């Protein structure tokens, strides 16, 4: 089973309110990723967990938080949503190493009003 | 860092025509994936192909590692092939995939 699941699939949030997105995988992958995808743009890596070690991209360091309570689950947290956070959020997982494929979930479409 | 160029940016075909999508990248990659983005936004991995040639159905991916380029060939295109195709090599030996800007393919009947 190469399924990555994401919840919710659609999220409506108010400006200034927190948002929490959930991802799960049952492939026992040690690495989980979060990407942001806006229309007509390339997916942008926000952060990834290798085991329990969080790696955040420099330009999104302060905007997103994440937690990984166990190997299967990973969350993406926005403390105070702004209009610019409206996007598709894609979760992926893989085994760590130089030559392992990333498997993507269906995404959560976040709309901030 | 890794720079990825995809060409063409957009492509319009008649059903039945073949498509050739190109991906060039600036530094060595040990991972490379081709993705198709559904109209609803989901990314589907078409190929994991850091080197060599792979086939599935009407799709063929060829990566020439030492020339830092990859291609995706779609034969006998169908309207259902319409969408955006992304190439994503990794950066050095890291886990981080760097996505190109994509090729938007439109196939009309």
mmCIF file of C-alpha atoms in Angstrom:
data_model
loop_
_atom_site.group_PDB
_atom_site.id
_atom_site.type_symbol
_atom_site.label_atom_id
_atom_site.label_comp_id
_atom_site.label_asym_id
_atom_site.label_seq_id
_atom_site.Cartn_x
_atom_site.Cartn_y
_atom_site.Cartn_z
ATOM 1 C CA UNK A 1 0.000 0.000 0.000
ATOM 2 C CA UNK A 2 1.539 3.285 -1.124
ATOM 3 C CA UNK A 3 -1.199 5.515 0.243
ATOM 4 C CA UNK A 4 -0.629 8.862 1.853
ATOM 5 C CA UNK A 5 -3.760 10.312 3.413
ATOM 6 C CA UNK A 6 -4.536 13.919 4.201
ATOM 7 C CA UNK A 7 -7.266 15.504 6.297
ATOM 8 C CA UNK A 8 -9.244 17.540 5.743
ATOM 9 C CA UNK A 9 -9.400 17.653 1.955
ATOM 10 C CA UNK A 10 -10.815 21.175 2.057
ATOM 11 C CA UNK A 11 -10.368 23.768 4.762
ATOM 12 C CA UNK A 12 -11.881 27.201 5.082
ATOM 13 C CA UNK A 13 -10.189 29.486 7.583
ATOM 14 C CA UNK A 14 -10.567 33.053 8.747
ATOM 15 C CA UNK A 15 -7.727 35.525 8.658
ATOM 16 C CA UNK A 16 -5.868 35.474 11.937
ATOM 17 C CA UNK A 17 -7.145 32.036 12.977
ATOM 18 C CA UNK A 18 -5.012 28.915 13.378
ATOM 19 C CA UNK A 19 -5.033 26.046 10.913
ATOM 20 C CA UNK A 20 -3.957 22.459 11.510
ATOM 21 C CA UNK A 21 -3.575 19.983 8.657
ATOM 22 C CA UNK A 22 -2.999 16.256 9.121
ATOM 23 C CA UNK A 23 -1.123 13.686 7.076
ATOM 24 C CA UNK A 24 -0.692 9.965 7.607
ATOM 25 C CA UNK A 25 1.100 7.089 5.905
ATOM 26 C CA UNK A 26 1.343 3.402 6.647
ATOM 27 C CA UNK A 27 4.457 2.607 4.634
ATOM 28 C CA UNK A 28 6.776 3.017 7.626
ATOM 29 C CA UNK A 29 8.579 5.783 5.786
ATOM 30 C CA UNK A 30 11.084 7.639 7.918
ATOM 31 C CA UNK A 31 10.716 10.947 6.089
ATOM 32 C CA UNK A 32 7.586 13.068 5.660
ATOM 33 C CA UNK A 33 7.324 16.329 3.726
ATOM 34 C CA UNK A 34 4.984 19.278 3.391
ATOM 35 C CA UNK A 35 4.737 21.286 0.174
ATOM 36 C CA UNK A 36 2.711 24.349 -0.731
ATOM 37 C CA UNK A 37 1.264 24.542 -4.237
ATOM 38 C CA UNK A 38 -0.338 27.678 -5.653
ATOM 39 C CA UNK A 39 -1.991 27.881 -9.070
ATOM 40 C CA UNK A 40 0.450 28.130 -11.973
ATOM 41 C CA UNK A 41 3.411 27.727 -9.644
ATOM 42 C CA UNK A 42 5.754 24.873 -8.863
ATOM 43 C CA UNK A 43 5.251 23.010 -5.588
ATOM 44 C CA UNK A 44 7.391 24.553 -2.880
ATOM 45 C CA UNK A 45 8.901 22.522 -0.062
ATOM 46 C CA UNK A 46 8.020 23.994 3.325
ATOM 47 C CA UNK A 47 9.609 21.493 5.678
ATOM 48 C CA UNK A 48 10.325 17.826 6.185
ATOM 49 C CA UNK A 49 10.801 15.434 9.064
ATOM 50 C CA UNK A 50 13.466 12.789 9.044
ATOM 51 C CA UNK A 51 12.378 10.546 11.902
ATOM 52 C CA UNK A 52 11.868 13.126 14.655
ATOM 53 C CA UNK A 53 14.197 15.752 13.239
ATOM 54 C CA UNK A 54 12.434 18.725 11.684
ATOM 55 C CA UNK A 55 14.027 20.586 8.793
ATOM 56 C CA UNK A 56 12.384 23.849 7.782
ATOM 57 C CA UNK A 57 13.151 25.904 4.713
ATOM 58 C CA UNK A 58 14.782 29.231 5.503
ATOM 59 C CA UNK A 59 12.176 31.404 3.788
ATOM 60 C CA UNK A 60 9.219 29.755 5.528
ATOM 61 C CA UNK A 61 10.884 29.149 8.857
ATOM 62 C CA UNK A 62 8.633 31.366 10.914
ATOM 63 C CA UNK A 63 5.390 30.808 9.050
ATOM 64 C CA UNK A 64 4.822 27.103 9.556
ATOM 65 C CA UNK A 65 5.157 24.682 12.426
ATOM 66 C CA UNK A 66 4.948 20.923 12.358
ATOM 67 C CA UNK A 67 4.825 17.977 14.669
ATOM 68 C CA UNK A 68 5.304 14.259 14.225
ATOM 69 C CA UNK A 69 3.933 12.391 17.229
ATOM 70 C CA UNK A 70 4.773 9.024 15.688
ATOM 71 C CA UNK A 71 6.178 7.552 12.503
ATOM 72 C CA UNK A 72 2.821 7.492 10.729
ATOM 73 C CA UNK A 73 1.481 10.988 11.380
ATOM 74 C CA UNK A 74 2.652 14.486 10.620
ATOM 75 C CA UNK A 75 0.841 17.788 11.008
ATOM 76 C CA UNK A 76 1.284 21.241 9.516
ATOM 77 C CA UNK A 77 0.297 24.147 11.732
ATOM 78 C CA UNK A 78 -0.300 27.757 10.828
ATOM 79 C CA UNK A 79 -0.606 29.907 13.921
ATOM 80 C CA UNK A 80 -2.336 32.876 12.312
ATOM 81 C CA UNK A 81 -3.571 32.418 8.777
ATOM 82 C CA UNK A 82 -3.214 35.210 6.263
ATOM 83 C CA UNK A 83 -4.728 35.534 2.808
ATOM 84 C CA UNK A 84 -1.385 34.519 1.298
ATOM 85 C CA UNK A 85 -1.695 31.081 2.879
ATOM 86 C CA UNK A 86 -4.505 30.126 0.533
ATOM 87 C CA UNK A 87 -3.061 27.217 -1.462
ATOM 88 C CA UNK A 88 -3.016 23.463 -1.886
ATOM 89 C CA UNK A 89 -0.927 21.768 0.807
ATOM 90 C CA UNK A 90 0.636 18.490 -0.249
ATOM 91 C CA UNK A 91 2.074 15.907 2.076
ATOM 92 C CA UNK A 92 4.561 13.308 0.868
ATOM 93 C CA UNK A 93 6.617 10.540 2.378
ATOM 94 C CA UNK A 94 9.656 8.494 1.453
ATOM 95 C CA UNK A 95 12.458 6.512 2.879
ATOM 96 C CA UNK A 96 15.530 8.622 3.488
ATOM 97 C CA UNK A 97 18.435 7.986 1.212
ATOM 98 C CA UNK A 98 19.790 9.158 -2.108
ATOM 99 C CA UNK A 99 17.447 7.145 -4.236
ATOM 100 C CA UNK A 100 13.972 6.780 -2.828
ATOM 101 C CA UNK A 101 10.716 7.860 -4.418
ATOM 102 C CA UNK A 102 8.385 10.355 -2.774
ATOM 103 C CA UNK A 103 4.717 9.419 -2.552
ATOM 104 C CA UNK A 104 2.192 12.240 -2.426
ATOM 105 C CA UNK A 105 -1.172 12.535 -0.757
ATOM 106 C CA UNK A 106 -4.256 14.063 -2.401
ATOM 107 C CA UNK A 107 -3.678 17.452 -0.819
ATOM 108 C CA UNK A 108 -5.650 19.831 1.381
ATOM 109 C CA UNK A 109 -7.053 22.883 -0.338
ATOM 110 C CA UNK A 110 -6.903 25.756 2.146
ATOM 111 C CA UNK A 111 -8.887 28.903 1.523
ATOM 112 C CA UNK A 112 -8.356 31.827 3.880
ATOM 113 C CA UNK A 113 -11.025 34.512 3.969
ATOM 114 C CA UNK B 1 21.229 25.340 -5.527
ATOM 115 C CA UNK B 2 19.548 23.132 -8.071
ATOM 116 C CA UNK B 3 17.918 24.980 -10.973
ATOM 117 C CA UNK B 4 15.317 23.205 -13.093
ATOM 118 C CA UNK B 5 14.159 24.284 -16.532
ATOM 119 C CA UNK B 6 11.209 22.627 -18.210
ATOM 120 C CA UNK B 7 10.279 23.148 -21.824
ATOM 121 C CA UNK B 8 8.043 23.933 -23.448
ATOM 122 C CA UNK B 9 6.041 25.911 -20.902
ATOM 123 C CA UNK B 10 2.879 24.962 -22.732
ATOM 124 C CA UNK B 11 1.985 22.585 -25.531
ATOM 125 C CA UNK B 12 -1.194 22.191 -27.544
ATOM 126 C CA UNK B 13 -1.779 18.978 -29.481
ATOM 127 C CA UNK B 14 -4.442 17.254 -31.450
ATOM 128 C CA UNK B 15 -5.495 13.896 -30.111
ATOM 129 C CA UNK B 16 -3.235 11.182 -31.455
ATOM 130 C CA UNK B 17 -0.126 13.358 -31.712
ATOM 131 C CA UNK B 18 3.000 12.663 -29.696
ATOM 132 C CA UNK B 19 4.428 14.944 -27.020
ATOM 133 C CA UNK B 20 8.016 15.420 -25.909
ATOM 134 C CA UNK B 21 8.599 17.257 -22.637
ATOM 135 C CA UNK B 22 12.082 18.301 -21.624
ATOM 136 C CA UNK B 23 13.715 18.883 -18.252
ATOM 137 C CA UNK B 24 17.200 20.293 -17.755
ATOM 138 C CA UNK B 25 18.797 20.770 -14.388
ATOM 139 C CA UNK B 26 21.925 22.489 -13.207
ATOM 140 C CA UNK B 27 23.558 20.001 -10.830
ATOM 141 C CA UNK B 28 23.883 16.319 -10.145
ATOM 142 C CA UNK B 29 20.735 14.563 -9.023
ATOM 143 C CA UNK B 30 20.413 11.171 -7.396
ATOM 144 C CA UNK B 31 16.605 11.296 -7.473
ATOM 145 C CA UNK B 32 14.306 12.451 -10.233
ATOM 146 C CA UNK B 33 10.564 12.131 -10.484
ATOM 147 C CA UNK B 34 8.040 13.112 -13.123
ATOM 148 C CA UNK B 35 4.628 14.120 -11.860
ATOM 149 C CA UNK B 36 1.250 14.758 -13.419
ATOM 150 C CA UNK B 37 -1.024 17.255 -11.754
ATOM 151 C CA UNK B 38 -4.702 16.478 -11.949
ATOM 152 C CA UNK B 39 -7.038 19.405 -12.633
ATOM 153 C CA UNK B 40 -8.136 19.107 -9.003
ATOM 154 C CA UNK B 41 -4.565 19.640 -7.846
ATOM 155 C CA UNK B 42 -3.383 16.167 -6.842
ATOM 156 C CA UNK B 43 0.162 15.243 -7.850
ATOM 157 C CA UNK B 44 0.568 11.761 -9.240
ATOM 158 C CA UNK B 45 4.028 10.307 -9.638
ATOM 159 C CA UNK B 46 4.487 9.040 -13.193
ATOM 160 C CA UNK B 47 8.085 7.911 -12.977
ATOM 161 C CA UNK B 48 10.868 7.650 -10.498
ATOM 162 C CA UNK B 49 13.760 7.770 -12.926
ATOM 163 C CA UNK B 50 17.151 9.129 -11.850
ATOM 164 C CA UNK B 51 18.842 7.397 -14.766
ATOM 165 C CA UNK B 52 18.041 5.361 -17.846
ATOM 166 C CA UNK B 53 14.762 4.729 -19.604
ATOM 167 C CA UNK B 54 11.451 3.595 -18.186
ATOM 168 C CA UNK B 55 8.150 2.829 -19.864
ATOM 169 C CA UNK B 56 4.605 2.597 -18.683
ATOM 170 C CA UNK B 57 1.763 2.404 -21.145
ATOM 171 C CA UNK B 58 2.056 5.297 -23.580
ATOM 172 C CA UNK B 59 4.639 7.093 -21.433
ATOM 173 C CA UNK B 60 8.427 6.875 -21.655
ATOM 174 C CA UNK B 61 10.910 8.661 -19.444
ATOM 175 C CA UNK B 62 14.587 8.948 -20.334
ATOM 176 C CA UNK B 63 17.149 10.491 -17.997
ATOM 177 C CA UNK B 64 20.757 11.076 -19.006
ATOM 178 C CA UNK B 65 22.366 11.634 -15.636
ATOM 179 C CA UNK B 66 25.756 12.994 -16.683
ATOM 180 C CA UNK B 67 24.085 15.448 -19.071
ATOM 181 C CA UNK B 68 21.636 16.560 -16.383
ATOM 182 C CA UNK B 69 18.545 16.177 -18.492
ATOM 183 C CA UNK B 70 15.400 14.128 -18.600
ATOM 184 C CA UNK B 71 12.523 13.808 -21.007
ATOM 185 C CA UNK B 72 8.976 12.543 -20.918
ATOM 186 C CA UNK B 73 7.478 11.189 -24.113
ATOM 187 C CA UNK B 74 3.744 10.718 -24.492
ATOM 188 C CA UNK B 75 2.700 8.737 -27.517
ATOM 189 C CA UNK B 76 -0.711 8.919 -29.170
ATOM 190 C CA UNK B 77 -1.919 11.655 -26.848
ATOM 191 C CA UNK B 78 -5.488 11.605 -25.512
ATOM 192 C CA UNK B 79 -7.674 14.376 -24.156
ATOM 193 C CA UNK B 80 -7.323 12.846 -20.713
ATOM 194 C CA UNK B 81 -3.576 13.551 -20.850
ATOM 195 C CA UNK B 82 -4.324 17.266 -20.550
ATOM 196 C CA UNK B 83 -2.832 18.786 -17.429
ATOM 197 C CA UNK B 84 0.471 19.989 -16.047
ATOM 198 C CA UNK B 85 3.586 17.847 -15.933
ATOM 199 C CA UNK B 86 6.359 18.538 -13.448
ATOM 200 C CA UNK B 87 9.938 17.348 -13.377
ATOM 201 C CA UNK B 88 11.635 17.238 -9.964
ATOM 202 C CA UNK B 89 15.258 16.260 -9.431
ATOM 203 C CA UNK B 90 16.716 16.383 -5.957
ATOM 204 C CA UNK B 91 19.393 18.728 -4.726
ATOM 205 C CA UNK B 92 22.686 16.901 -4.450
ATOM 206 C CA UNK B 93 22.187 13.836 -2.320
ATOM 207 C CA UNK B 94 19.472 15.401 -0.213
ATOM 208 C CA UNK B 95 15.863 14.387 0.262
ATOM 209 C CA UNK B 96 14.698 17.727 -1.143
ATOM 210 C CA UNK B 97 13.035 17.663 -4.571
ATOM 211 C CA UNK B 98 13.284 20.827 -6.647
ATOM 212 C CA UNK B 99 10.328 21.241 -8.967
ATOM 213 C CA UNK B 100 10.423 22.851 -12.376
ATOM 214 C CA UNK B 101 7.710 25.294 -13.364
ATOM 215 C CA UNK B 102 5.907 22.587 -15.301
ATOM 216 C CA UNK B 103 4.669 22.014 -18.840
ATOM 217 C CA UNK B 104 0.978 22.607 -19.397
ATOM 218 C CA UNK B 105 -0.323 20.146 -21.957
ATOM 219 C CA UNK B 106 -3.633 20.607 -23.738
ATOM 220 C CA UNK B 107 -4.895 17.829 -25.979
ATOM 221 C CA UNK B 108 -7.962 18.574 -28.055
ATOM 222 C CA UNK B 109 -10.183 16.130 -29.905
#
